[in-house]
Amino acid sequence: MRRGPSPFNLVSMTVGFAFLYLPILLLVIWSFNASKLVTVWGGFSTKWYGTLFQNDQLMAAAWVTIRVGLISATLATVLGTLAAVALTRHGAFRGRTLFSGMSYAPLVMPEVIMGLSLLLLFVALGIDRGILTVTLAHTTLTMAYVTVVVQSRLATFDRSLEEAAQDLGATPTRAFWQVTLPNILPAVLAGWMLAFTLSLDDLVIASFTSGPGSTTLPMRIYSQVRLGVSPEINAVCTLLIGAVTIGVICWSIGMKWRERTATPA
Amino acid sequence: MSAAKGRPAKAAGKRLNIGAVRSSFAPWNDPAAVPLVRFEGVSKRFGDHTAVNDVSLDIYPGEFFALLGPSGCGKTTLMRMLAGFETPDAGRITLGGEDLAGIPPHRRPVNMMFQSYALFPHLSVEQNVAFGLKQEGMPKAEIAARVVEMLDLVKLKPFARRKPDQLSGGQKQRVALARAIARKPKMLLLDEPLGALDKKLREETQFELMDLQVELGMTFLIVTHDQEEAMVMADRIALMREGEIAQIGRPEEVYETPANRYVAEFLGDVNLFEAKVSAIEHPMARLAAAEATDGFYVLDDDCPPAGSAVSLAVRPEKMRISLDPPPAGTHNVLTGEIWDIGYTGDWTNYIVELPGERLIRVARANASRFVDRPIGWDDKVWVTFDADAGVVLEQ
């Protein structure tokens, strides 16, 4: 009997992974290029990482992106979780289908349209464009994703746990905090991660809703690339990839650990 | 724990119904007794479906009360209305004289043991038991003491730090029980508490629940579809059918004197004979039926006047089966052939075919290990029963 993957599987796997990761790998390799010319290999060097931290514009943009990401992901998680709870827990209220359809709309709405409509709204309300408007816009964008993730968890969540909590004297609010939330927490955190990642790499909506002093990292990278790719950009992208990878690894270790502690000894 | 502990001795002396558990306990016969829970004309509809229809029911302090019926008969809905998870469309539910309308579940002095147990998976056994006590704002030291007391009661002390998914089904059931009684509620509601346990464990747990109920002096309301469970544990049973109560009574009352055909057929096995009252000769009555050439000769309790159409209900275990004809002059004799035999060890069930392809069931306890000649397939047999073995039901 043959063991291991068949040649066909092996080939398709290789091609698939190459398709996904080759560009990223190239970018990481070029970020260690000593030459200033992006397409000519001049030996190994980490100097671009050094100059990166002296590039005030890039650092400012990174700082903006992180702040926007943290705040908007947190806001979106709170709102998205509340929406998911309302959609799964309040039975068939009037207009429920409409409400759930509307809360999913940002998933399929072209980002250009969302960005433009948000811009019009902020202008109409007379809100100066800046970090606040980008944060609000990203909250709008990512909330729907959180709702989807949390709602799928709530759908499989045993309703009688909440009833048991209430039966034992907990008000509906306390039942939510003490029983529902701890049990759906993995989904809520996954929703937060998703929201943070989406905010981190959004370019379109940020372009519409940001103002002076609130340029995000993707916007900065995009505008610099138009003037020519500098090795610094490769370095900053590598750092971003590194951060995301570490996040994913921590997450999966955390999930494994949870599973292990949950299984019978 | 033994089943007899803490229970009054069986009443002896005058002729009583078989069964007779706690026969000195009968507050429902005492006009001065005040019920703990009253359902008064309670109805509940879900869309077009009437789940509970105009149910009135009293449950007395210290009673072990069972709501019995097939799935969808409204028994769970009735219990959930008492716990506060459903609101009645009509009628009133009072607990200790207080109208429960508008009182949310968390402020009702009853606790429920859920069918799925509903243990909090993120909390350990002791945290689960402590959950309700924390909501009350009980001091920490007191909580700890009460948790130990409860875990002792259900023999789960060594498992205090485990998570629910590290427990067996029986242990989970005990945690759910300990958690529900930890607050010392006025009443404990049990929704199919033994449904998920295997047969042996279920039997043991039945007796343990009975002992616990006496020990705590708590009122228990159990919802079950398992008649044996209800018969063994309950002081009284309300047998439900399509949202209505078919009969309320002690287990032996509903079994031995069913109020109607539905009750007779739901509880255990029964042979029903369509008959017509031919004469009342107090205290006896004569019935004419197709199966018996000489008719039936039975007690005239609750028997309608001559000429009425009735059903005679006779339980299989109250019939005798023999290979030899009974002495002349014996009443209630049926003859037939053995159609099928089901041997279960303690009992043997004989399916007897009477003339006219009518099948009846006769059960015989296998009291001895050997017989001179066993009853076999296609044997001609005589089936007899006593005049007080059957119940006359109006149609």
XYZ file of C-alpha atoms in Angstrom:
660
model
C 0.000 0.000 0.000
C 1.210 3.452 -0.845
C 1.846 5.735 2.071
C 1.833 9.517 2.140
C 0.325 11.857 -0.426
C -0.007 10.863 -4.074
C 2.116 12.751 -6.677
C -0.963 14.646 -7.757
C -1.680 15.849 -4.216
C 1.956 16.737 -3.721
C 2.054 18.836 -6.877
C -1.202 20.627 -6.240
C -0.152 21.375 -2.664
C 3.193 22.763 -3.783
C 1.648 24.887 -6.482
C -1.042 26.150 -4.127
C 1.353 27.125 -1.373
C 3.791 28.660 -3.856
C 0.953 30.722 -5.271
C 0.045 31.964 -1.804
C 3.422 32.463 -0.184
C 6.024 33.012 -2.916
C 5.315 36.754 -3.248
C 5.498 37.161 0.520
C 8.704 35.168 0.705
C 10.257 37.333 -2.008
C 9.273 40.464 -0.138
C 10.874 39.177 3.064
C 14.070 38.257 1.209
C 14.312 41.645 -0.514
C 13.872 43.421 2.816
C 17.303 42.087 3.793
C 18.880 43.392 0.591
C 21.867 45.649 1.169
C 21.436 47.393 -2.179
C 19.289 50.453 -2.542
C 18.057 49.112 -5.846
C 15.053 46.980 -5.198
C 15.685 44.468 -7.956
C 19.433 43.982 -7.555
C 20.751 41.767 -4.786
C 23.596 43.534 -2.984
C 24.192 41.094 -0.116
C 22.546 40.550 3.250
C 21.883 43.511 5.502
C 19.459 44.666 8.167
C 20.155 48.354 7.621
C 16.693 49.101 6.206
C 15.186 48.062 9.510
C 17.412 50.641 11.176
C 16.504 53.471 8.826
C 12.875 52.459 9.081
C 12.736 53.518 12.711
C 14.189 56.890 11.767
C 11.540 57.425 9.093
C 9.160 59.638 11.055
C 6.458 59.577 8.405
C 6.290 55.789 8.358
C 6.444 55.540 12.143
C 3.655 58.090 12.524
C 1.522 56.197 10.036
C 2.177 52.924 11.864
C 1.197 54.498 15.152
C -2.041 55.841 13.633
C -2.864 52.426 12.180
C -2.318 50.644 15.492
C -4.452 53.147 17.407
C -7.241 53.030 14.836
C -7.061 49.222 14.742
C -7.206 48.773 18.503
C -10.045 51.212 19.065
C -12.155 50.259 16.053
C -11.705 46.515 16.655
C -12.801 46.948 20.264
C -15.800 49.086 19.329
C -16.754 46.695 16.533
C -16.469 43.719 18.879
C -18.803 45.298 21.442
C -21.365 46.388 18.855
C -21.060 43.243 16.741
C -21.474 40.973 19.763
C -24.553 42.920 20.883
C -26.019 42.621 17.378
C -25.320 38.874 17.326
C -27.005 38.453 20.716
C -30.019 40.462 19.582
C -30.299 38.426 16.382
C -30.061 35.006 18.020
C -31.692 35.612 21.378
C -34.733 37.755 20.867
C -36.763 35.276 18.882
C -38.722 36.331 15.852
C -39.212 40.039 16.430
C -40.702 42.238 13.751
C -38.230 43.053 11.021
C -35.669 40.524 12.186
C -34.835 39.290 8.696
C -34.405 42.845 7.502
C -32.239 43.691 10.487
C -29.976 40.674 10.039
C -29.710 41.278 6.311
C -28.797 44.892 6.926
C -26.179 44.052 9.518
C -24.465 41.769 7.006
C -24.541 44.337 4.189
C -20.979 45.627 4.773
C -19.701 42.122 3.953
C -20.845 42.439 0.355
C -20.987 46.213 -0.095
C -18.171 47.504 -2.381
C -15.695 49.327 -0.151
C -15.623 52.288 -2.513
C -19.326 52.856 -1.964
C -18.988 52.491 1.803
C -16.056 54.874 1.853
C -17.822 57.440 -0.260
C -21.051 57.311 1.710
C -19.172 57.624 5.002
C -17.279 60.593 3.620
C -20.558 62.262 2.603
C -21.961 61.601 6.072
C -18.973 63.073 7.873
C -19.012 66.124 5.616
C -22.749 66.584 6.138
C -22.317 66.341 9.911
C -19.405 68.749 9.785
C -17.001 66.314 11.451
C -13.382 67.121 10.624
C -11.720 64.169 9.002
C -9.030 62.596 11.153
C -8.353 59.644 13.398
C -11.916 59.783 14.756
C -13.534 59.414 11.332
C -11.209 56.588 10.236
C -11.906 54.767 13.482
C -15.672 55.142 13.085
C -15.489 54.036 9.462
C -13.452 50.951 10.349
C -15.896 50.109 13.122
C -18.713 50.184 10.572
C -16.727 47.993 8.200
C -15.628 45.326 10.692
C -18.669 45.099 12.944
C -20.493 42.831 10.471
C -17.599 40.338 10.519
C -17.704 40.171 14.308
C -21.467 39.635 14.162
C -21.090 36.692 11.797
C -18.396 35.010 13.902
C -20.199 35.499 17.229
C -23.599 34.596 15.834
C -22.378 31.234 14.552
C -21.087 30.452 18.035
C -24.303 31.594 19.722
C -26.371 29.414 17.385
C -24.760 26.291 18.843
C -24.750 27.629 22.407
C -27.135 25.760 24.725
C -29.853 28.210 25.601
C -30.681 26.349 28.793
C -27.372 27.529 30.286
C -28.738 31.069 30.341
C -32.041 29.851 31.709
C -30.213 27.896 34.407
C -28.301 31.023 35.394
C -31.529 33.012 35.656
C -33.204 30.182 37.503
C -30.358 30.339 40.035
C -31.048 34.008 40.682
C -28.961 35.845 38.102
C -30.618 38.773 36.338
C -30.554 38.478 32.521
C -27.621 40.927 32.450
C -25.601 38.997 35.013
C -26.454 35.731 33.250
C -24.941 37.209 30.092
C -21.749 38.384 31.823
C -21.223 35.333 34.010
C -22.373 32.515 31.749
C -22.903 33.508 28.116
C -19.850 35.707 27.625
C -17.266 33.338 29.160
C -18.571 30.584 26.897
C -18.572 32.576 23.670
C -15.321 34.374 24.517
C -13.186 32.463 21.972
C -15.552 33.584 19.215
C -15.580 37.162 20.517
C -11.760 37.232 20.592
C -11.597 35.707 17.114
C -13.992 38.436 15.982
C -11.735 41.064 17.542
C -8.665 39.648 15.811
C -10.495 39.618 12.504
C -11.655 43.202 12.983
C -8.166 44.333 13.959
C -6.605 42.656 10.936
C -9.202 44.120 8.579
C -8.623 47.590 9.980
C -4.863 47.128 9.786
C -4.805 46.547 6.038
C -7.737 48.641 4.849
C -6.768 51.156 2.233
C -9.943 52.171 0.423
C -12.128 53.292 3.297
C -9.211 54.912 5.085
C -8.404 56.939 1.953
C -11.943 58.319 1.913
C -12.277 59.089 5.590
C -8.840 60.132 6.781
C -7.635 63.657 7.001
C -4.362 65.462 7.620
C -2.340 63.755 10.326
C -4.318 60.555 10.167
C -2.579 58.796 7.293
C -2.577 55.067 7.944
C 0.275 52.707 7.178
C -1.347 51.116 4.082
C -2.006 54.629 2.737
C 1.586 55.667 3.370
C 2.963 52.496 1.790
C 0.705 52.884 -1.214
C 1.715 56.491 -1.829
C 5.419 55.693 -1.415
C 5.211 52.750 -3.783
C 3.807 55.060 -6.441
C 7.005 57.068 -6.163
C 9.072 53.889 -6.395
C 9.513 50.918 -4.092
C 12.041 51.648 -1.411
C 13.659 48.789 0.567
C 12.258 50.395 3.717
C 8.766 49.452 2.535
C 9.873 45.835 2.244
C 11.164 46.035 5.788
C 7.984 47.515 7.214
C 5.885 44.914 5.390
C 8.086 42.138 6.762
C 7.525 43.500 10.258
C 3.773 43.533 9.631
C 3.868 39.945 8.377
C 5.902 38.996 11.431
C 3.387 40.623 13.777
C 0.446 38.876 12.135
C 2.269 35.524 12.157
C 3.114 35.823 15.834
C -0.498 36.724 16.538
C -1.789 33.673 14.662
C 0.718 31.371 16.376
C -0.197 32.699 19.848
C -3.837 32.252 18.987
C -3.518 28.638 17.882
C -1.361 27.756 20.897
C -4.027 29.325 23.079
C -6.764 27.286 21.384
C -4.767 24.054 21.713
C -4.187 24.755 25.375
C -7.887 25.422 25.919
C -8.785 22.175 24.208
C -6.299 20.219 26.286
C -7.565 21.603 29.587
C -11.125 20.929 28.507
C -10.651 17.246 27.651
C -10.978 14.649 30.432
C -7.781 13.853 32.284
C -29.184 4.886 51.341
C -32.090 2.501 51.489
C -35.487 3.193 50.076
C -37.295 2.609 53.326
C -35.290 5.092 55.386
C -37.343 7.979 56.660
C -40.574 6.619 55.220
C -43.627 5.697 57.277
C -44.319 1.993 57.540
C -46.738 0.530 55.053
C -50.289 0.727 56.322
C -51.592 -2.677 57.308
C -54.972 -4.003 58.354
C -58.007 -3.251 56.264
C -58.094 -4.094 52.597
C -56.180 -1.441 50.702
C -55.135 -0.778 47.202
C -51.857 -2.369 46.312
C -48.928 0.067 46.338
C -49.626 2.374 49.269
C -46.423 4.377 49.637
C -46.538 6.998 52.400
C -50.236 6.332 52.891
C -50.354 8.598 55.941
C -49.368 11.505 53.707
C -52.456 12.754 51.867
C -52.879 16.520 52.258
C -54.995 16.605 49.098
C -57.753 14.827 51.039
C -57.557 17.366 53.858
C -59.823 20.347 53.221
C -57.780 22.459 55.665
C -54.468 21.822 53.894
C -53.071 24.828 52.013
C -51.457 24.032 48.650
C -47.971 25.338 47.981
C -48.597 25.786 44.280
C -51.908 26.387 42.563
C -52.483 26.348 38.857
C -55.898 27.916 38.201
C -57.299 27.607 34.696
C -53.852 27.978 33.119
C -53.636 27.984 29.316
C -50.744 28.509 26.945
C -50.758 28.666 23.161
C -47.839 28.680 20.750
C -49.238 30.031 17.500
C -52.053 27.681 16.500
C -50.975 24.957 18.886
C -52.550 24.841 22.337
C -49.797 23.477 24.574
C -51.691 23.755 27.857
C -55.458 24.028 27.988
C -57.258 25.258 31.120
C -55.242 23.255 33.644
C -56.065 23.507 37.338
C -53.816 21.716 39.751
C -52.792 21.938 43.430
C -49.451 20.771 44.746
C -49.028 20.509 48.512
C -45.957 21.233 50.653
C -43.723 18.189 50.967
C -45.320 16.435 48.041
C -43.479 14.556 45.323
C -45.657 15.369 42.331
C -45.218 13.988 38.824
C -46.452 15.395 35.523
C -46.603 12.378 33.259
C -47.445 12.154 29.593
C -46.129 11.557 26.092
C -43.940 14.199 24.463
C -45.903 17.239 23.371
C -48.607 16.813 26.013
C -47.766 20.154 27.636
C -46.108 18.891 30.800
C -42.826 20.703 30.211
C -44.631 23.913 29.266
C -46.571 23.729 32.522
C -43.332 23.388 34.484
C -41.612 26.170 32.555
C -44.519 28.475 33.358
C -43.945 27.784 37.041
C -40.215 28.487 36.657
C -41.019 31.710 34.800
C -39.626 30.839 31.353
C -43.068 30.926 29.744
C -45.964 33.263 30.469
C -49.476 31.811 30.693
C -51.986 33.261 28.212
C -54.797 32.740 30.689
C -55.167 31.687 34.296
C -53.141 32.185 37.411
C -50.228 30.451 39.068
C -49.680 31.088 42.766
C -46.846 29.937 44.984
C -47.397 30.130 48.727
C -50.423 32.336 48.035
C -48.409 34.838 45.961
C -49.395 35.410 42.339
C -46.345 34.698 40.189
C -47.503 36.792 37.223
C -44.851 39.316 36.225
C -42.172 37.863 38.490
C -39.069 37.028 36.408
C -37.360 33.624 36.771
C -34.492 34.972 38.851
C -36.838 36.215 41.557
C -38.925 33.042 41.900
C -38.236 30.862 44.950
C -38.120 27.677 42.880
C -35.137 26.010 41.256
C -35.033 23.742 38.281
C -32.919 20.801 37.282
C -32.703 20.927 33.502
C -33.055 17.943 31.237
C -29.679 18.672 29.651
C -28.373 19.448 33.183
C -27.214 22.835 31.817
C -24.009 22.752 33.847
C -21.801 25.774 33.238
C -18.897 24.304 31.246
C -16.454 27.061 32.213
C -16.952 26.538 35.950
C -15.782 23.679 38.169
C -18.208 21.465 40.054
C -17.962 23.541 43.217
C -18.293 26.817 41.297
C -21.400 25.450 39.605
C -22.948 24.625 42.969
C -21.898 28.004 44.386
C -23.338 29.969 41.442
C -26.825 30.424 42.868
C -25.514 31.222 46.340
C -23.269 33.967 44.963
C -26.262 35.573 43.266
C -27.931 35.797 46.666
C -24.916 37.662 48.009
C -24.257 35.031 50.649
C -20.990 35.538 52.600
C -18.034 33.589 51.178
C -17.476 31.374 54.215
C -21.126 30.402 54.239
C -21.048 29.607 50.530
C -18.029 27.362 50.986
C -19.742 25.512 53.832
C -22.973 25.070 51.876
C -21.096 23.806 48.804
C -19.320 21.176 50.902
C -22.629 20.185 52.458
C -24.276 19.813 49.051
C -21.391 17.884 47.497
C -21.443 15.585 50.533
C -25.137 15.027 50.025
C -24.660 13.900 46.421
C -21.345 12.123 47.194
C -19.280 14.235 44.836
C -16.739 15.736 47.200
C -13.701 14.191 45.461
C -14.805 15.780 42.180
C -15.196 19.348 43.456
C -12.455 20.799 41.265
C -13.351 18.990 38.062
C -14.985 20.629 35.077
C -18.354 19.264 33.940
C -16.919 17.590 30.835
C -14.627 15.521 33.036
C -17.620 13.852 34.674
C -19.740 10.839 33.775
C -23.447 11.213 33.015
C -24.451 10.122 36.493
C -22.030 12.549 38.126
C -23.280 15.422 35.976
C -26.797 14.608 37.051
C -25.711 14.850 40.699
C -23.988 18.186 40.169
C -27.146 19.536 38.538
C -29.133 18.285 41.507
C -26.750 19.754 44.079
C -26.763 23.087 42.264
C -30.554 23.195 42.143
C -31.062 22.416 45.832
C -28.154 24.524 47.128
C -30.376 27.589 47.489
C -32.887 25.543 49.479
C -35.771 26.536 47.195
C -39.394 26.202 48.233
C -39.783 23.786 45.404
C -37.507 21.789 43.127
C -38.526 21.309 39.509
C -37.022 18.298 37.754
C -37.304 18.120 33.975
C -36.794 14.488 32.883
C -34.048 14.161 35.500
C -33.157 10.547 34.762
C -33.685 10.539 31.008
C -29.996 10.398 30.127
C -29.022 7.649 32.567
C -28.840 3.925 31.832
C -31.436 1.599 33.334
C -29.572 0.398 36.429
C -28.363 3.833 37.409
C -31.833 5.210 36.790
C -33.365 2.794 39.280
C -30.790 3.591 41.949
C -31.215 7.296 41.381
C -34.998 7.036 41.685
C -34.666 5.759 45.238
C -31.980 8.311 46.066
C -34.181 11.147 44.856
C -37.049 9.864 47.010
C -34.816 9.683 50.085
C -33.414 13.108 49.383
C -36.879 14.592 49.068
C -37.919 13.213 52.463
C -34.600 14.231 54.023
C -34.867 17.810 52.763
C -38.617 18.049 53.302
C -38.733 19.848 49.977
C -41.584 19.811 47.480
C -40.581 18.130 44.210
C -42.292 18.527 40.869
C -41.017 16.128 38.244
C -41.778 16.069 34.537
C -41.361 12.696 32.882
C -42.580 10.552 30.019
C -41.462 7.405 31.824
C -44.416 5.907 33.683
C -42.246 3.681 35.843
C -40.270 6.689 37.053
C -43.456 8.531 37.975
C -45.044 5.488 39.622
C -41.988 4.687 41.737
C -41.211 8.184 42.970
C -44.334 10.293 43.050
C -46.920 10.733 45.777
C -49.361 11.799 43.106
C -49.306 11.726 39.342
C -51.075 14.045 36.937
C -51.386 12.194 33.667
C -51.570 14.684 30.816
C -52.921 14.408 27.314
C -52.867 17.107 24.642
C -52.548 19.957 27.125
C -55.197 18.691 29.501
C -55.127 16.603 32.635
C -56.553 13.133 32.062
C -56.369 12.048 35.702
C -54.715 13.031 38.973
C -54.139 10.517 41.706
C -51.763 8.312 43.628
C -49.793 5.931 41.400
C -51.927 2.977 42.466
C -55.109 4.934 41.864
C -54.273 5.899 38.313
C -53.008 2.402 37.577
C -55.697 0.316 39.273
C -58.667 2.608 38.742
C -57.996 4.540 35.564
C -60.592 7.193 34.846
C -60.789 6.509 31.145
C -59.401 4.435 28.309
C -56.556 6.860 27.651
C -55.207 6.494 31.195
C -55.715 2.721 31.159
C -53.811 2.360 27.905
C -51.027 4.850 28.678
C -50.080 3.237 31.980
C -48.872 -0.316 31.485
C -50.631 -2.891 29.343
C -54.345 -3.460 29.356
C -56.909 -5.673 27.642
C -60.037 -3.751 26.714
C -63.280 -5.568 26.049
C -66.149 -3.709 24.403
C -69.230 -4.700 26.350
C -72.792 -3.774 27.216
C -74.187 -3.717 30.741
C -76.859 -6.444 30.757
C -77.851 -6.364 34.439
C -76.880 -4.727 37.722
C -77.079 -7.131 40.684
C -75.550 -4.940 43.364
C -72.681 -5.255 44.274
C -72.107 -7.057 40.989
C -72.797 -6.302 37.370
C -73.183 -8.537 34.354
C -71.715 -7.470 31.043
C -72.329 -8.966 27.641
C -69.310 -9.116 25.338
C -68.392 -10.860 22.110
C -65.313 -12.525 23.632
C -67.085 -14.248 26.551
C -69.960 -16.628 25.827
C -71.234 -16.400 29.435
C -70.551 -12.684 29.687
C -68.475 -10.971 32.367
C -69.346 -10.827 36.046
C -67.663 -7.851 37.713
C -67.985 -5.352 40.590
C -70.550 -2.673 39.816
C -68.320 0.207 41.081
C -68.976 3.270 38.913
C -70.916 1.069 36.504
C -73.484 2.896 34.384
C -77.056 1.533 34.283
C -78.088 -1.557 32.330
C -78.047 -1.067 28.592
C -75.020 1.266 28.563
C -72.056 0.577 26.318
C -68.846 0.213 28.349
C -65.272 -1.023 28.118
C -63.983 -3.555 30.583
C -60.290 -2.980 31.258
C -58.305 -5.890 32.667
C -54.541 -5.764 33.233
C -52.573 -8.771 31.879
C -51.076 -9.611 35.271
C -54.538 -9.873 36.826
C -55.516 -12.717 34.515
C -54.720 -16.370 35.097
C -53.778 -18.741 32.331
C -54.132 -22.523 32.486
C -53.923 -25.593 30.255
C -56.836 -27.130 32.166
C -60.415 -25.909 32.159
C -61.495 -24.127 35.359
C -64.126 -25.772 37.619
C -67.716 -25.420 36.477
C -69.415 -22.225 37.626
C -66.273 -20.073 37.351
C -67.020 -16.583 36.071
C -65.043 -14.621 33.522
C -63.668 -17.501 31.471
C -62.084 -16.983 28.081
C -60.749 -19.728 25.862
C -58.191 -19.416 23.141
C -54.916 -20.557 21.679
C -51.427 -19.370 22.409
C -50.377 -16.982 19.652
C -47.039 -15.819 20.990
C -44.895 -16.103 24.095
C -42.497 -13.464 25.400
C -40.222 -14.692 28.182
C -38.520 -11.842 30.080
C -37.116 -13.858 32.982
C -39.205 -12.534 35.819
C -42.378 -12.533 33.746
C -43.744 -14.443 30.802
C -46.161 -12.644 28.524
C -48.617 -14.831 26.658
C -50.475 -13.461 23.667
C -53.660 -15.491 23.446
C -55.851 -15.596 20.392
C -59.533 -15.709 21.261
C -62.138 -16.810 18.734
C -62.671 -14.132 16.104
C -58.916 -13.388 15.812
C -59.031 -11.252 18.940
C -55.643 -11.096 20.724
C -55.276 -10.524 24.445
C -52.243 -10.379 26.664
C -51.807 -12.393 29.835
C -48.772 -11.993 32.089
C -47.587 -14.571 34.559
C -44.926 -14.097 37.211
C -42.396 -16.903 37.041
C -42.626 -17.650 40.750
C -41.097 -21.112 40.466
C -38.288 -22.416 38.328
C -39.981 -25.597 37.202
C -43.454 -26.551 35.992
C -44.984 -29.920 35.145
C -45.750 -28.909 31.611
C -44.869 -25.524 30.171
C -47.403 -23.689 28.064
C -46.291 -23.812 24.457
C -47.205 -22.367 21.084
C -50.655 -23.352 19.735
C -51.719 -24.828 23.105
C -55.395 -24.452 23.929
C -55.646 -22.389 27.106
C -58.240 -21.106 29.539
C -57.912 -17.534 30.765
C -59.812 -16.437 33.861
C -59.883 -13.367 36.081
C -61.573 -12.392 39.337
C -64.696 -10.271 39.550
C -62.673 -7.398 41.069
C -59.820 -7.602 38.554
C -61.368 -5.424 35.889
C -62.459 -1.803 35.746
C -65.628 -0.766 33.962
C -65.007 2.364 31.876
C -67.796 4.390 30.344
C -67.409 5.010 26.644
